[in-house]
Short mmCIF file of C-alpha atoms in Angstrom, two decimals:
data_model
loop_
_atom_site.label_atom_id
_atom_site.label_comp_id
_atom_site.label_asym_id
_atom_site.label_seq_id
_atom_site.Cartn_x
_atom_site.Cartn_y
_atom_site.Cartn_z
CA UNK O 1 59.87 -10.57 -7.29
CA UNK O 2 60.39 -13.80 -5.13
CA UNK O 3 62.05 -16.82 -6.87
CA UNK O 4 60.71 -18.69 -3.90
CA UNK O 5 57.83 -16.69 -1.92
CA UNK O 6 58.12 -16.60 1.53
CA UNK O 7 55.95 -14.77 4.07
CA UNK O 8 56.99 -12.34 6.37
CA UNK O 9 57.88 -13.66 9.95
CA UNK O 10 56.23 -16.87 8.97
CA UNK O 11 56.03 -20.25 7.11
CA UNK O 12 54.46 -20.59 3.71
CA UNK O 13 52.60 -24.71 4.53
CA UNK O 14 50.16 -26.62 2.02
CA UNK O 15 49.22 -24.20 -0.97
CA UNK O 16 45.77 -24.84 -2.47
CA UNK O 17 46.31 -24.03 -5.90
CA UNK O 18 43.11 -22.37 -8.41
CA UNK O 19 43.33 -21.04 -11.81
CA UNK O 20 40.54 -18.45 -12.40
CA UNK O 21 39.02 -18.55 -16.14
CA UNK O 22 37.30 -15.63 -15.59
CA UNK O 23 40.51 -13.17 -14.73
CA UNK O 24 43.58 -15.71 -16.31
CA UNK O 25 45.09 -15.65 -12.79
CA UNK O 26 45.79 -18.26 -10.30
CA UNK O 27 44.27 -17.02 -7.38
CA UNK O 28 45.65 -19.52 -4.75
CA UNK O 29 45.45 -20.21 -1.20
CA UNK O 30 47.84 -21.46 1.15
CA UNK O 31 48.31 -22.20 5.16
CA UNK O 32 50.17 -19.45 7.23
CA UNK O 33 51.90 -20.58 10.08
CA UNK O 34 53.28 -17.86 12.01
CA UNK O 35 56.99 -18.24 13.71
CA UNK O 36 57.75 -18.51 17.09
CA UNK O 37 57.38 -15.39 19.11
CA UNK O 38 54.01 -14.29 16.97
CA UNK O 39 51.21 -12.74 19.13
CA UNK O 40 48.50 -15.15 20.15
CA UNK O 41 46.30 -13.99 18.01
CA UNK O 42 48.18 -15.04 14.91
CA UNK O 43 48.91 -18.47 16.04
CA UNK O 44 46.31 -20.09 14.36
CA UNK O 45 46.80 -22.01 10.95
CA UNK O 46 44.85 -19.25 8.48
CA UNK O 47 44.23 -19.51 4.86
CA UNK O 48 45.58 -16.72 2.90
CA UNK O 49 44.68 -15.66 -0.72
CA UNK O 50 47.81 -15.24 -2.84
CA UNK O 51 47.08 -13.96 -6.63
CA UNK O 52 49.77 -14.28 -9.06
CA UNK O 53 50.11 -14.39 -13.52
CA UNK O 54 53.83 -15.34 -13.16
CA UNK O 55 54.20 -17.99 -9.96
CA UNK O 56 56.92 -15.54 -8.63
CA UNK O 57 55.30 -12.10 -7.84
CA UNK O 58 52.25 -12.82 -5.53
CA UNK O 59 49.72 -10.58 -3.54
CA UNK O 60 48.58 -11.89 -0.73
CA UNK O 61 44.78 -11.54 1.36
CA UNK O 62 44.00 -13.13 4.50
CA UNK O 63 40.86 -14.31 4.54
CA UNK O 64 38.07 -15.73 7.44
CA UNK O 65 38.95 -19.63 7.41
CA UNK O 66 40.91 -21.10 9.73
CA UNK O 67 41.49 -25.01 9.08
CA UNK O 68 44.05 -27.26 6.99
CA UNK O 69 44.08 -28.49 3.33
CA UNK O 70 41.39 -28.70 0.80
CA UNK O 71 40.27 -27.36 -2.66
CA UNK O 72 38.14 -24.73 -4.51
CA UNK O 73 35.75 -25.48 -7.02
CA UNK O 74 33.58 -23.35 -9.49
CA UNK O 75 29.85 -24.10 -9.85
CA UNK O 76 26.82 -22.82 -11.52
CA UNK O 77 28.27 -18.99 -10.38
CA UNK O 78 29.33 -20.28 -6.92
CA UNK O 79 32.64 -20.35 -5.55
CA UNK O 80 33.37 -23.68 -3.34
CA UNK O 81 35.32 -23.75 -0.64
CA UNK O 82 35.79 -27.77 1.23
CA UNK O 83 38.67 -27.58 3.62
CA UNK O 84 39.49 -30.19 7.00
CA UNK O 85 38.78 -28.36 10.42
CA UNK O 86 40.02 -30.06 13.52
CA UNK O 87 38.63 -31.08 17.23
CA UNK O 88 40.96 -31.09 19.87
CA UNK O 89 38.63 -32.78 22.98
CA UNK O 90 38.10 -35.65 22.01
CA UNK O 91 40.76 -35.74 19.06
CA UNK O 92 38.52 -35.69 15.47
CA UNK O 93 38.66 -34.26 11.62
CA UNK O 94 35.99 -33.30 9.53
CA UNK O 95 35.73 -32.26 5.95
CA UNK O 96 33.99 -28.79 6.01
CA UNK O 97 32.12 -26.84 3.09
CA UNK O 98 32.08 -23.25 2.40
CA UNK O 99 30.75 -20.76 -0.55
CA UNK O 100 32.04 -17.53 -1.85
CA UNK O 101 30.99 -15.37 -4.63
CA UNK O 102 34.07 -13.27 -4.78
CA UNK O 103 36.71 -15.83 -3.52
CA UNK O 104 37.69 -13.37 -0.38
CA UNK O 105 34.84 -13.37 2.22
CA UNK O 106 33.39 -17.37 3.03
CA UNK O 107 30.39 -18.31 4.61
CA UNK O 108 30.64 -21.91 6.30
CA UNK O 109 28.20 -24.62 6.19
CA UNK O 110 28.14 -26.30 9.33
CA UNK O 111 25.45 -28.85 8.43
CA UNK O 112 27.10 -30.12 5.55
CA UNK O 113 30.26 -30.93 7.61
CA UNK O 114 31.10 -34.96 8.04
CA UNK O 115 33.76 -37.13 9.49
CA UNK O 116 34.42 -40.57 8.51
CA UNK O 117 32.22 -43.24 8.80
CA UNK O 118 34.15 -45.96 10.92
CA UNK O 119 33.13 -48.56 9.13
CA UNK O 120 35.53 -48.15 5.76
CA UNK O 121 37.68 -45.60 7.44
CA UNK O 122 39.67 -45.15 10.80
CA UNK O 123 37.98 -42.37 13.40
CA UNK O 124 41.23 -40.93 13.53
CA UNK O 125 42.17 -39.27 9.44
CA UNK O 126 39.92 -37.49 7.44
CA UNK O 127 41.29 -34.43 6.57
CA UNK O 128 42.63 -32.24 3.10
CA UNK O 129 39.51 -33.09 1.13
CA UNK O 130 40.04 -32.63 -3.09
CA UNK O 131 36.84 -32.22 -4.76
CA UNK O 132 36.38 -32.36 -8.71
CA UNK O 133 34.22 -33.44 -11.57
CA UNK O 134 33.74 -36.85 -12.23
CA UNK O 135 32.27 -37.00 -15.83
CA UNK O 136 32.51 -40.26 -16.30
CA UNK O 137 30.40 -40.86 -13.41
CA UNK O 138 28.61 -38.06 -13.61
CA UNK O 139 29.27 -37.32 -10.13
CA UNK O 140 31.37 -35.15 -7.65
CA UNK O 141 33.94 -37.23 -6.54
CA UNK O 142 35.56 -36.26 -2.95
CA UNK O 143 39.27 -37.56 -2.47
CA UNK O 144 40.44 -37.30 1.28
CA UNK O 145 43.83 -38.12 3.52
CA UNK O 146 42.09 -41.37 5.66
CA UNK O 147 43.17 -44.58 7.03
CA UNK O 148 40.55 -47.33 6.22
CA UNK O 149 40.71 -50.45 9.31
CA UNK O 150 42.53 -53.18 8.08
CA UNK O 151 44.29 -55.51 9.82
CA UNK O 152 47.51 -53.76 10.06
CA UNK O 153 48.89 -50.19 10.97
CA UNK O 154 49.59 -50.00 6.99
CA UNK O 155 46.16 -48.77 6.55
CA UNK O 156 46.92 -45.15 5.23
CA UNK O 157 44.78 -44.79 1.77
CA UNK O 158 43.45 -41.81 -0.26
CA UNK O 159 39.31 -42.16 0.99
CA UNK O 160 36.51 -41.62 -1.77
CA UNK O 161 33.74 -40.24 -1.25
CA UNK O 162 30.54 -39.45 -4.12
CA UNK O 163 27.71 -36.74 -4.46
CA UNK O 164 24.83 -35.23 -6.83
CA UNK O 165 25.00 -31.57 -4.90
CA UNK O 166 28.22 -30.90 -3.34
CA UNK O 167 26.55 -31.32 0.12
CA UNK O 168 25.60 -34.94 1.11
CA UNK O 169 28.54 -37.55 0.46
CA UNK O 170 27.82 -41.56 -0.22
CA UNK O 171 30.95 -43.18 1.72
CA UNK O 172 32.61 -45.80 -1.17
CA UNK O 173 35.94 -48.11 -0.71
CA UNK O 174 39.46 -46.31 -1.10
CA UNK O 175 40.37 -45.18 -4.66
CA UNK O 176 43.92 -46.33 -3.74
CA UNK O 177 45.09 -48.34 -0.74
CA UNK O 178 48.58 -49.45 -1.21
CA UNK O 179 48.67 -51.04 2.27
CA UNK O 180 52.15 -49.25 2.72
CA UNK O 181 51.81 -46.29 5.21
CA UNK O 182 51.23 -46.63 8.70
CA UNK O 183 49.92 -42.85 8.06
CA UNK O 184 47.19 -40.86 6.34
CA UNK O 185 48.29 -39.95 2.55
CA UNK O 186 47.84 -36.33 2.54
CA UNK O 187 46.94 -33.48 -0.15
CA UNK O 188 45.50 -35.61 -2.48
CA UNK O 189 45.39 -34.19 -6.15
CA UNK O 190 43.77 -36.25 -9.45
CA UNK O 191 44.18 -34.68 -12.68
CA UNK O 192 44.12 -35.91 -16.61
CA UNK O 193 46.86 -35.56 -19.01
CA UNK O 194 46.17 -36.64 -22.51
CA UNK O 195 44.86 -40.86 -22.25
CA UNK O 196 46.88 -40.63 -18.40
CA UNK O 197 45.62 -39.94 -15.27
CA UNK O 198 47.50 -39.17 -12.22
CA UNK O 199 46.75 -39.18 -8.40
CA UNK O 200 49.08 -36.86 -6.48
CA UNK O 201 49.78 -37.50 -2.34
CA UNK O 202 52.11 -36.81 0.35
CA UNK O 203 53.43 -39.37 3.07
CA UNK O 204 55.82 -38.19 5.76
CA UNK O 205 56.12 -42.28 6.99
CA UNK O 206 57.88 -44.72 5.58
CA UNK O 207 59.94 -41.92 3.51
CA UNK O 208 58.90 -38.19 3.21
CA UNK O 209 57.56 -37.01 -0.19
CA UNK O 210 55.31 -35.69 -2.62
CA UNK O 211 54.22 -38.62 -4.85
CA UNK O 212 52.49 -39.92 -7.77
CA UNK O 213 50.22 -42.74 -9.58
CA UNK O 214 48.87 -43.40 -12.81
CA UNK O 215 46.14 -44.45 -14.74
CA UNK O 216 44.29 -45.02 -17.69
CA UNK O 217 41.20 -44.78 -15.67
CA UNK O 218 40.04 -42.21 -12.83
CA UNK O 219 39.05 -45.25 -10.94
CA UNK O 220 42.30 -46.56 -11.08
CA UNK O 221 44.24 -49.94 -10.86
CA UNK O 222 46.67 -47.47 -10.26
CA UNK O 223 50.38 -47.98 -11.60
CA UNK O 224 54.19 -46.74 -9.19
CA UNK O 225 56.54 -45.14 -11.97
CA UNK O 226 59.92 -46.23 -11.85
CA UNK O 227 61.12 -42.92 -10.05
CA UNK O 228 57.36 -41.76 -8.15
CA UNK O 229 58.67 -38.25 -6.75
CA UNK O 230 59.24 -34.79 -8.03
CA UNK O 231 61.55 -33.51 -5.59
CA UNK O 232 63.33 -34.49 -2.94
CA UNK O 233 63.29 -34.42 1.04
CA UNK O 234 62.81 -30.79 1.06
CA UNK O 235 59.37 -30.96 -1.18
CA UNK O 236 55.88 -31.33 0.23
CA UNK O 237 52.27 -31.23 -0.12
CA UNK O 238 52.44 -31.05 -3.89
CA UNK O 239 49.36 -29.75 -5.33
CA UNK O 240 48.97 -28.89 -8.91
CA UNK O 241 46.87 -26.45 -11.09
CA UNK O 242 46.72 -26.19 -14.67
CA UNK O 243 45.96 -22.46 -16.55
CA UNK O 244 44.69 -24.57 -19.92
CA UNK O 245 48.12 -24.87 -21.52
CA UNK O 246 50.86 -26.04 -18.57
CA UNK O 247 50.35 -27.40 -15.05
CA UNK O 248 52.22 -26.32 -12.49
CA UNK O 249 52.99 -28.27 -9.55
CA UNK O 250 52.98 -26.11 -6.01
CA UNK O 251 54.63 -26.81 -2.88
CA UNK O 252 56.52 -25.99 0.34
CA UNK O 253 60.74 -26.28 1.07
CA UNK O 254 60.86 -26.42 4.79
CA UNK O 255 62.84 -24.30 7.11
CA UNK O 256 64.47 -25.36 10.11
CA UNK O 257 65.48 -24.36 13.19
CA UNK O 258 62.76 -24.68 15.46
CA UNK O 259 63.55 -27.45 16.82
CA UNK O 260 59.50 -28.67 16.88
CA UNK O 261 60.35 -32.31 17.09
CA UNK O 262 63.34 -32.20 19.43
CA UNK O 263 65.73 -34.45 17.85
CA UNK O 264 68.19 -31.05 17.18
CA UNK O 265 71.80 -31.82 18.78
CA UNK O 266 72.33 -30.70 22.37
CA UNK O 267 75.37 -28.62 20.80
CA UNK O 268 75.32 -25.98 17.80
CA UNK O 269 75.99 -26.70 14.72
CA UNK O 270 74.31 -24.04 13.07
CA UNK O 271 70.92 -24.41 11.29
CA UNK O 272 72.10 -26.78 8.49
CA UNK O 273 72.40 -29.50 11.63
CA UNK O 274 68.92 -28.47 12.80
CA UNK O 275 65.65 -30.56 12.22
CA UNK O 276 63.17 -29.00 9.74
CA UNK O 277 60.18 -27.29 10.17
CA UNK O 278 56.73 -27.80 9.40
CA UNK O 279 56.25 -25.24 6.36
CA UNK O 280 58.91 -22.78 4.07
CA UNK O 281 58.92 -20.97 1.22
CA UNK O 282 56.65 -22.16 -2.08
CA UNK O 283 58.47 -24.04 -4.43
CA UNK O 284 56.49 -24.16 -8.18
CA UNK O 285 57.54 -26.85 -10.92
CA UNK O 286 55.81 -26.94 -14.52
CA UNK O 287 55.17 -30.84 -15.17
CA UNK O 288 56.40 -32.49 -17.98
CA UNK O 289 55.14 -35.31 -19.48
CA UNK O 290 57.27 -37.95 -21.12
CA UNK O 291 56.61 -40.22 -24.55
CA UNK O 292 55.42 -43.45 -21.74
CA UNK O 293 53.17 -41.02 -20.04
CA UNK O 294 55.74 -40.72 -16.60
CA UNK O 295 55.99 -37.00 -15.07
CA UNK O 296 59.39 -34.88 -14.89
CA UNK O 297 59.27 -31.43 -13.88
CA UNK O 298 60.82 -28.04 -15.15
CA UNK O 299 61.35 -24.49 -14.49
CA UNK O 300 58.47 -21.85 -14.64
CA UNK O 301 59.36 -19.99 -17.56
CA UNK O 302 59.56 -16.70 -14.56
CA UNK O 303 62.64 -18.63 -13.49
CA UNK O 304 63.88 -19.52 -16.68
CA UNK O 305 63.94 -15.67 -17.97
CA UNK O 306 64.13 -14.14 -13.88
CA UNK O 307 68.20 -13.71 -15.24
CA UNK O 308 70.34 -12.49 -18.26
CA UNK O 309 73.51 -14.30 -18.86
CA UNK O 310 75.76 -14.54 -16.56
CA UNK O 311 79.51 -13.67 -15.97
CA UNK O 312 82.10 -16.05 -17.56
CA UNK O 313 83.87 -18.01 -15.15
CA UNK O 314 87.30 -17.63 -13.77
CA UNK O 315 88.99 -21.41 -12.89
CA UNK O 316 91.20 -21.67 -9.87
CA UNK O 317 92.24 -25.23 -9.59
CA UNK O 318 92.86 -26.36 -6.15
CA UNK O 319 93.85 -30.56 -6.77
CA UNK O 320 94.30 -32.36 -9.70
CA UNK O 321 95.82 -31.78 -13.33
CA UNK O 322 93.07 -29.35 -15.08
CA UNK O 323 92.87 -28.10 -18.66
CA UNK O 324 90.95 -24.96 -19.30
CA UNK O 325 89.91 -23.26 -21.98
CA UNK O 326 87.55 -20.54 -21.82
CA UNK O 327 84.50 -21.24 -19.77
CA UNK O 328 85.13 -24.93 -20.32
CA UNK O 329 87.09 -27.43 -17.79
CA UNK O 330 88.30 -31.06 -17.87
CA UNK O 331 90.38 -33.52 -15.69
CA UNK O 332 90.94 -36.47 -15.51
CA UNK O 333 91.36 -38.17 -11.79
CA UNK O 334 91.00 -41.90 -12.06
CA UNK O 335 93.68 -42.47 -8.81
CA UNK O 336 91.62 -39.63 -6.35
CA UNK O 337 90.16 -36.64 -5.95
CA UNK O 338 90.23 -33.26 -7.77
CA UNK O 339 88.73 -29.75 -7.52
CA UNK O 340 88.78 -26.20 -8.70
CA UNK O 341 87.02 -22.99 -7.81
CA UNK O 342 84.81 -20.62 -10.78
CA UNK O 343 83.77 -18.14 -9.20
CA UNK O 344 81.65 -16.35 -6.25
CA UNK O 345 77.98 -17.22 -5.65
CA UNK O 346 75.34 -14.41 -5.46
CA UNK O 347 72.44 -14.38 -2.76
CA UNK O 348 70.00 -14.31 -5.30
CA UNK O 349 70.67 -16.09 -8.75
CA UNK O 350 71.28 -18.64 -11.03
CA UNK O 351 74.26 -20.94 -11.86
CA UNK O 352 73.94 -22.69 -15.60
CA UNK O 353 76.37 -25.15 -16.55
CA UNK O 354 76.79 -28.66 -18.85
CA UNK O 355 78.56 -31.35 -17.33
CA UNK O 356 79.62 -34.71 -18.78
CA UNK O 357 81.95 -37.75 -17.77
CA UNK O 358 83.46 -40.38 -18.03
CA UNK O 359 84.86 -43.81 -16.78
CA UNK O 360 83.43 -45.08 -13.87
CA UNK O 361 84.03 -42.11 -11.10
CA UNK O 362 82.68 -42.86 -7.38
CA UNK O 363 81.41 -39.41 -7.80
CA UNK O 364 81.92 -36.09 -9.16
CA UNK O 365 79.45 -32.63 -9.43
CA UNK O 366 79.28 -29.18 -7.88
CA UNK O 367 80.14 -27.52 -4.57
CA UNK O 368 78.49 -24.50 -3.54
CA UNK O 369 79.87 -21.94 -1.00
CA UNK O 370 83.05 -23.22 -0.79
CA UNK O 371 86.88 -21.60 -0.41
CA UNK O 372 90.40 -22.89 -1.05
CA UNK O 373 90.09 -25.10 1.84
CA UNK O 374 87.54 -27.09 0.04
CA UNK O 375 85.89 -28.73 3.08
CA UNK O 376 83.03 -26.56 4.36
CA UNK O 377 79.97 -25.63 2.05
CA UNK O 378 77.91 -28.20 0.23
CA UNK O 379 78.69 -30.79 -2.38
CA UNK O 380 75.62 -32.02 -4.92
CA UNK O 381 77.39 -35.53 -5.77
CA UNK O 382 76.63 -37.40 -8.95
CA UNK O 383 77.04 -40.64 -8.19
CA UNK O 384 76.72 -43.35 -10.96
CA UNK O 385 77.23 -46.71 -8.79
CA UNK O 386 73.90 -45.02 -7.42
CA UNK O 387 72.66 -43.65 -10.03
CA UNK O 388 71.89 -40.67 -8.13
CA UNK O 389 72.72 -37.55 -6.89
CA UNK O 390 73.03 -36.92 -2.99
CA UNK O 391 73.04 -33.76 -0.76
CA UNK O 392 75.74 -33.59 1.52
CA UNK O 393 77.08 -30.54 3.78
CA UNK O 394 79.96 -29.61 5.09
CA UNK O 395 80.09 -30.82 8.55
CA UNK O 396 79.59 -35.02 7.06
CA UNK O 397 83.34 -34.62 5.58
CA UNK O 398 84.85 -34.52 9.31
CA UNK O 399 84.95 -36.63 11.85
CA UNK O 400 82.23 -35.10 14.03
CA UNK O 401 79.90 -35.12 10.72
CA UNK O 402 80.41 -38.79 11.18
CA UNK O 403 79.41 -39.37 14.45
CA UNK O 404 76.36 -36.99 14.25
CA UNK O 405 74.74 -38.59 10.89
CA UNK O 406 74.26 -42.61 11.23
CA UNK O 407 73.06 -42.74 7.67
CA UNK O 408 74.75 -43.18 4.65
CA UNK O 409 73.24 -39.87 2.53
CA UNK O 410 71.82 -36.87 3.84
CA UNK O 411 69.24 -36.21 1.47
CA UNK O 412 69.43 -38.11 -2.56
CA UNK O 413 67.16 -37.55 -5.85
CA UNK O 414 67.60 -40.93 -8.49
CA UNK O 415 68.73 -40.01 -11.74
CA UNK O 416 69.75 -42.30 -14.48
CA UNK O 417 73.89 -41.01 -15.09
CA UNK O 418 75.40 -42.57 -17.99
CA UNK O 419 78.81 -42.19 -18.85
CA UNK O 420 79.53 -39.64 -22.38
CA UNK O 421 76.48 -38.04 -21.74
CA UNK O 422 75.76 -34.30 -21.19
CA UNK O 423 73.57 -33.11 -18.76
CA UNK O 424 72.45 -29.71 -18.61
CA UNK O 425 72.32 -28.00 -14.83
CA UNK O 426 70.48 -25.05 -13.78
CA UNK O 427 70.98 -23.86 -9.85
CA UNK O 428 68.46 -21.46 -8.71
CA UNK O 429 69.35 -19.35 -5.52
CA UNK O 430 67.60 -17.08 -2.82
CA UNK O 431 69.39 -16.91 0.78
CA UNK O 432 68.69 -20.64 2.38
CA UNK O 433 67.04 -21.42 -0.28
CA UNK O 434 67.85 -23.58 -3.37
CA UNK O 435 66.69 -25.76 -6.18
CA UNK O 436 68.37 -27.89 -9.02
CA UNK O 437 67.17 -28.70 -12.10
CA UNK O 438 68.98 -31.40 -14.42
CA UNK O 439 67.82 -31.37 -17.84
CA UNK O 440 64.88 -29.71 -17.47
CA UNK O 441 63.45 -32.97 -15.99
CA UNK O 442 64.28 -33.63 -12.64
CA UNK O 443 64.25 -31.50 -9.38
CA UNK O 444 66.65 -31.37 -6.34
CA UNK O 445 65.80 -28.51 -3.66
CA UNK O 446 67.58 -27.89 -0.68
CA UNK O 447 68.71 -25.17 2.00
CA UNK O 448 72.18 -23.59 2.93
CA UNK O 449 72.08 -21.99 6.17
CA UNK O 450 75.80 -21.80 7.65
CA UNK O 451 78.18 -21.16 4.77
CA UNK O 452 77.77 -17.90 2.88
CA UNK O 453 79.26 -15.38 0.48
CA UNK O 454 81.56 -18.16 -1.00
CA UNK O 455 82.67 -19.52 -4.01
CA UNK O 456 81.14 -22.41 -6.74
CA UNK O 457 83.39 -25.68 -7.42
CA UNK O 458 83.95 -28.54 -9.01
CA UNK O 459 85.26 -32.20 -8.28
CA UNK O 460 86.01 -35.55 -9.65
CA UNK O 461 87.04 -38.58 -8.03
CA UNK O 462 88.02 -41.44 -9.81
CA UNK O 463 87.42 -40.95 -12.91
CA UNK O 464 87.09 -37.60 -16.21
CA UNK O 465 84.56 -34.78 -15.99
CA UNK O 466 84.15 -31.99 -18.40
CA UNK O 467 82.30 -28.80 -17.14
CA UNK O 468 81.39 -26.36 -19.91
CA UNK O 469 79.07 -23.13 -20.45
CA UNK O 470 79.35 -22.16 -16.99
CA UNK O 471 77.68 -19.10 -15.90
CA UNK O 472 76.91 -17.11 -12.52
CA UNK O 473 73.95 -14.58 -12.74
CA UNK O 474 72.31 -12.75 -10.26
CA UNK O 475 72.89 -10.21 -7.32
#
């Protein structure tokens, strides 16, 4: 089993999630992009067919379409299959239709492909069609990446699109134009949760996310949450599925290395200074819905119950006047900085801990892969006059760090940090890879690339922390 599922010599991209009624098992699709150094032949972006019951064990089946994002759809005994296909000379995208009976083997439908119409929508963005059910309507209802002329380059918009028979489409005005992006907003998703509904995209301009809308109305006016995201930098193409009871969200924590984009430094760092990729390992979140109808996410209850409970810590303190008792820590450090070591981080695991303080502290929180010198690794910083917590590696504490990053954070997920209260952590592990969970609510993936095989810590600056329940399972 996979906490994270990655393919073999290759990047896991946009996953096109589908629950089956008939078997109980999500029988998803995603976009295979093979690594550098592949044979020709495999260069192509492929659908593949990965089945899973658990969102962590997966078997996978290539399959005969090559093309980017779309959906699948169940009708009348037919399987249906609309996915974007691409034109290099001259540069266009088109939403394309297949049909399957047995969800392997496709047959295309050239005639019923179409582009957009150039009248509503830009030439240049039609791509990662989502088709569903309107019953209100009575109609199918086609959602697609687009960019509709306006008159600025803030034209990106999710296109709509209506039919009777899944084969001719009736162009209609965006179902949400924000005016925002100078880009296309990708892998749409629209789904109802009790009186709610929520539209799903993914913008790489202007910010780089998986985000959300909502509703009381499939039609929209559509209404920007307070915090919009799931996840942070390191989350994409969010797509989400439900089995009938939960819905899971599904999507991709890039890699790096490859250097795609050229903006990696002329000297080596090591990956974790590297640009990232297009495409990494799945990622799956179960949504949560809160009391005002906003979305949080969780842990798959695989990853929940993947581990047994872990060893007790052992403190080291390193800085700063500690008291310990048991697997419980507290300092108080309201003139500077203090840490202290717990113990050695596996390759694959969890760390589960509660953490609480108090004061005002510029920040405090968890470092990961760290030794005595306490300068290395990677440092998940709470920090309240933010109310946030940012991602920040080794290499930004010294003086190089600072003249290779001109930004203030690295990467940074908002969460509301209030002083007295507990908040429950849960770090889930697998070689680069690895994803935070506060609460049970809110989501903070990342990757680790040049420290390894080194210890878990703790630090305070300015301020009280209590750590407490602290556990380390895994292998």
């Amino acid at each position: 089993m996979n906490l994270f599922f990655t393919p073999q010599n290759a990047k896991a991209g946009d996953v096109i999630p589908f629950f089956n009624e008939a078997t109980k098992t999500f029988e998803n699709y995603y976009l295979k992009l093979w690594n550098p150094g592949a044979p020709d032949e495999k260069d192509k972006l492929r659908w593949h067919r990965i089945t899973t019951k658990d969102h962590c064990t997966f078997t996978e089946t290539p399959i005969n379409i090559h093309g980017g994002t779309g959906t699948i759809v169940h009708f009348n005994g037919i399987y249906h299959m609309f996915y974007c296909t691409f034109d290099k000379e001259p540069p266009a995208q088109w939403a394309s239709h297949a049909v399957s009976r047995d969800l392997i083997e496709w047959e295309d439908i050239p005639e019923d492909r179409f582009g957009p119409d150039g009248t509503i929508y830009r030439m240049s963005d039609w791509r990662d069609p989502f088709v569903f059910w309107n019953e209100e309507e009575k109609k199918w209802w086609m959602l697609l990446a687009a960019r509709e002329n306006s008159a600025t380059e803030r034209n990106g918009c999710v296109a709509l699109c209506v039919s009777d028979d899944l084969s001719r489409w009736e162009y209609r005005l965006p179902l949400y134009s924000p005016k925002m992006y100078p880009a296309a907003n990708e892998c749409v998703d629209l789904f109802q949760m009790g009186e709610w509904y929520y539209l799903i995209y993914s913008n790489y301009c202007d910010g780089f996310g998986t985000y959300y809308r909502m509703s009381k109305s499939p039609a929209g006016p559509w209404l920007r949450p307070e915090t919009d995201t799931f996840d942070g930098r390191a989350f994409y193409a969010g797509k989400t599925v439900s089995d009938g009871i939960n819905r899971y969200l599904y999507g991709w924590n890039p890699t790096r290395g490859e250097n795609k984009w050229h903006f990696d430094p002329t000297e080596d760092y090591g990956k974790d200074y590297t640009c990232w990729n297009w495409g990494g390992s799945i990622v799956v979140h179960r949504l949560v819905q809160h009391e005002d109808g906003t979305l949080g996410v969780c842990p798959t209850d695989t990853l929940i119950h993947a581990f047994g409970t872990g060893e007790k810590t052992s403190w080291k303190p390193l800085d700063g006047i500690w008291q310990m008792n048991g697997d419980t820590a507290a300092c108080s450090s309201d003139s500077g900085y203090s840490s202290i070591l717990c113990g050695k981080l596996p390759r694959r695991g969890v760390v589960r801990a509660k953490i609480k303080y108090e004061g005002r502290p510029s920040r405090f929180g968890m470092a990961l892969q760290v030794d005595e010198k306490f300068d290395r690794g990677y440092y998940l910083m709470f920090e309240p006059a933010y109310q946030r917590i940012e991602f920040r590696s080794g290499l930004r504490t010294s003086e190089r760090g600072g003249q290779l990053f001109p930004y203030a954070a690295e990467m940074e997920r908002p969460l509301r940090l209030e002083p007295g209260k507990e908040y429950g952590l849960e770090l889930y592990m697998e070689d680069t890879i690895a994803l935070l969970y506060v609460n049970r609510d809110v989501a903070f993936g990342f990757r680790m690339y040049n420290e390894k095989e080194k210890n878990l810590g703790w630090f305070i600056s300015d301020g009280s922390i209590q750590i407490s329940h602290v556990e380390i399972a895994g292998e």
